[in-house]
Amino acid sequence: MTDTVPVADLVDQNCHGVLRTELGLGTFEARLGAARA
């Protein structure tokens, strides 16, 4: 069989931005609050 199943594109709707620096523990913990909102 060579039939393929159509697949929808996936979008991450919880992406608030990208850090331009390395993520340290303090920054990670500070940003956890945004996920709770």
PDB file of C-alpha atoms in Angstrom:
ATOM      1  CA  MET A   1       0.000   0.000   0.000  1.00  0.00           C
ATOM      2  CA  THR A   2       1.302   3.434  -0.883  1.00  0.00           C
ATOM      3  CA  ASP A   3      -1.672   5.518   0.275  1.00  0.00           C
ATOM      4  CA  THR A   4      -0.807   8.209   2.801  1.00  0.00           C
ATOM      5  CA  VAL A   5      -2.975   9.708   5.497  1.00  0.00           C
ATOM      6  CA  PRO A   6      -3.372  13.502   5.351  1.00  0.00           C
ATOM      7  CA  VAL A   7      -1.818  15.192   8.387  1.00  0.00           C
ATOM      8  CA  ALA A   8      -2.607  18.670   9.706  1.00  0.00           C
ATOM      9  CA  ASP A   9       0.215  21.097  10.465  1.00  0.00           C
ATOM     10  CA  LEU A  10       0.912  21.394  14.192  1.00  0.00           C
ATOM     11  CA  VAL A  11       1.234  24.785  15.861  1.00  0.00           C
ATOM     12  CA  ASP A  12       2.615  25.404  19.338  1.00  0.00           C
ATOM     13  CA  GLN A  13       0.217  28.030  20.673  1.00  0.00           C
ATOM     14  CA  ASN A  14       1.993  28.281  24.039  1.00  0.00           C
ATOM     15  CA  CYS A  15       5.240  29.748  22.706  1.00  0.00           C
ATOM     16  CA  HIS A  16       5.698  33.176  24.310  1.00  0.00           C
ATOM     17  CA  GLY A  17       9.086  33.939  22.858  1.00  0.00           C
ATOM     18  CA  VAL A  18      12.585  32.687  22.376  1.00  0.00           C
ATOM     19  CA  LEU A  19      15.454  33.485  24.712  1.00  0.00           C
ATOM     20  CA  ARG A  20      18.595  34.835  23.103  1.00  0.00           C
ATOM     21  CA  THR A  21      20.735  33.722  26.042  1.00  0.00           C
ATOM     22  CA  GLU A  22      21.322  30.429  27.796  1.00  0.00           C
ATOM     23  CA  LEU A  23      18.479  29.433  30.095  1.00  0.00           C
ATOM     24  CA  GLY A  24      19.658  29.211  33.690  1.00  0.00           C
ATOM     25  CA  LEU A  25      17.736  27.764  36.618  1.00  0.00           C
ATOM     26  CA  GLY A  26      16.717  31.184  37.973  1.00  0.00           C
ATOM     27  CA  THR A  27      15.382  32.341  34.608  1.00  0.00           C
ATOM     28  CA  PHE A  28      13.586  29.045  34.115  1.00  0.00           C
ATOM     29  CA  GLU A  29      11.904  29.288  37.519  1.00  0.00           C
ATOM     30  CA  ALA A  30      10.936  32.931  36.944  1.00  0.00           C
ATOM     31  CA  ARG A  31       9.289  32.038  33.641  1.00  0.00           C
ATOM     32  CA  LEU A  32       7.262  29.171  35.114  1.00  0.00           C
ATOM     33  CA  GLY A  33       4.749  31.719  36.407  1.00  0.00           C
ATOM     34  CA  ALA A  34       3.712  32.625  32.850  1.00  0.00           C
ATOM     35  CA  ALA A  35       2.595  29.049  32.269  1.00  0.00           C
ATOM     36  CA  ARG A  36       0.219  29.179  35.225  1.00  0.00           C
ATOM     37  CA  ALA A  37      -1.754  32.182  33.917  1.00  0.00           C
TER      38      ALA A  37
END
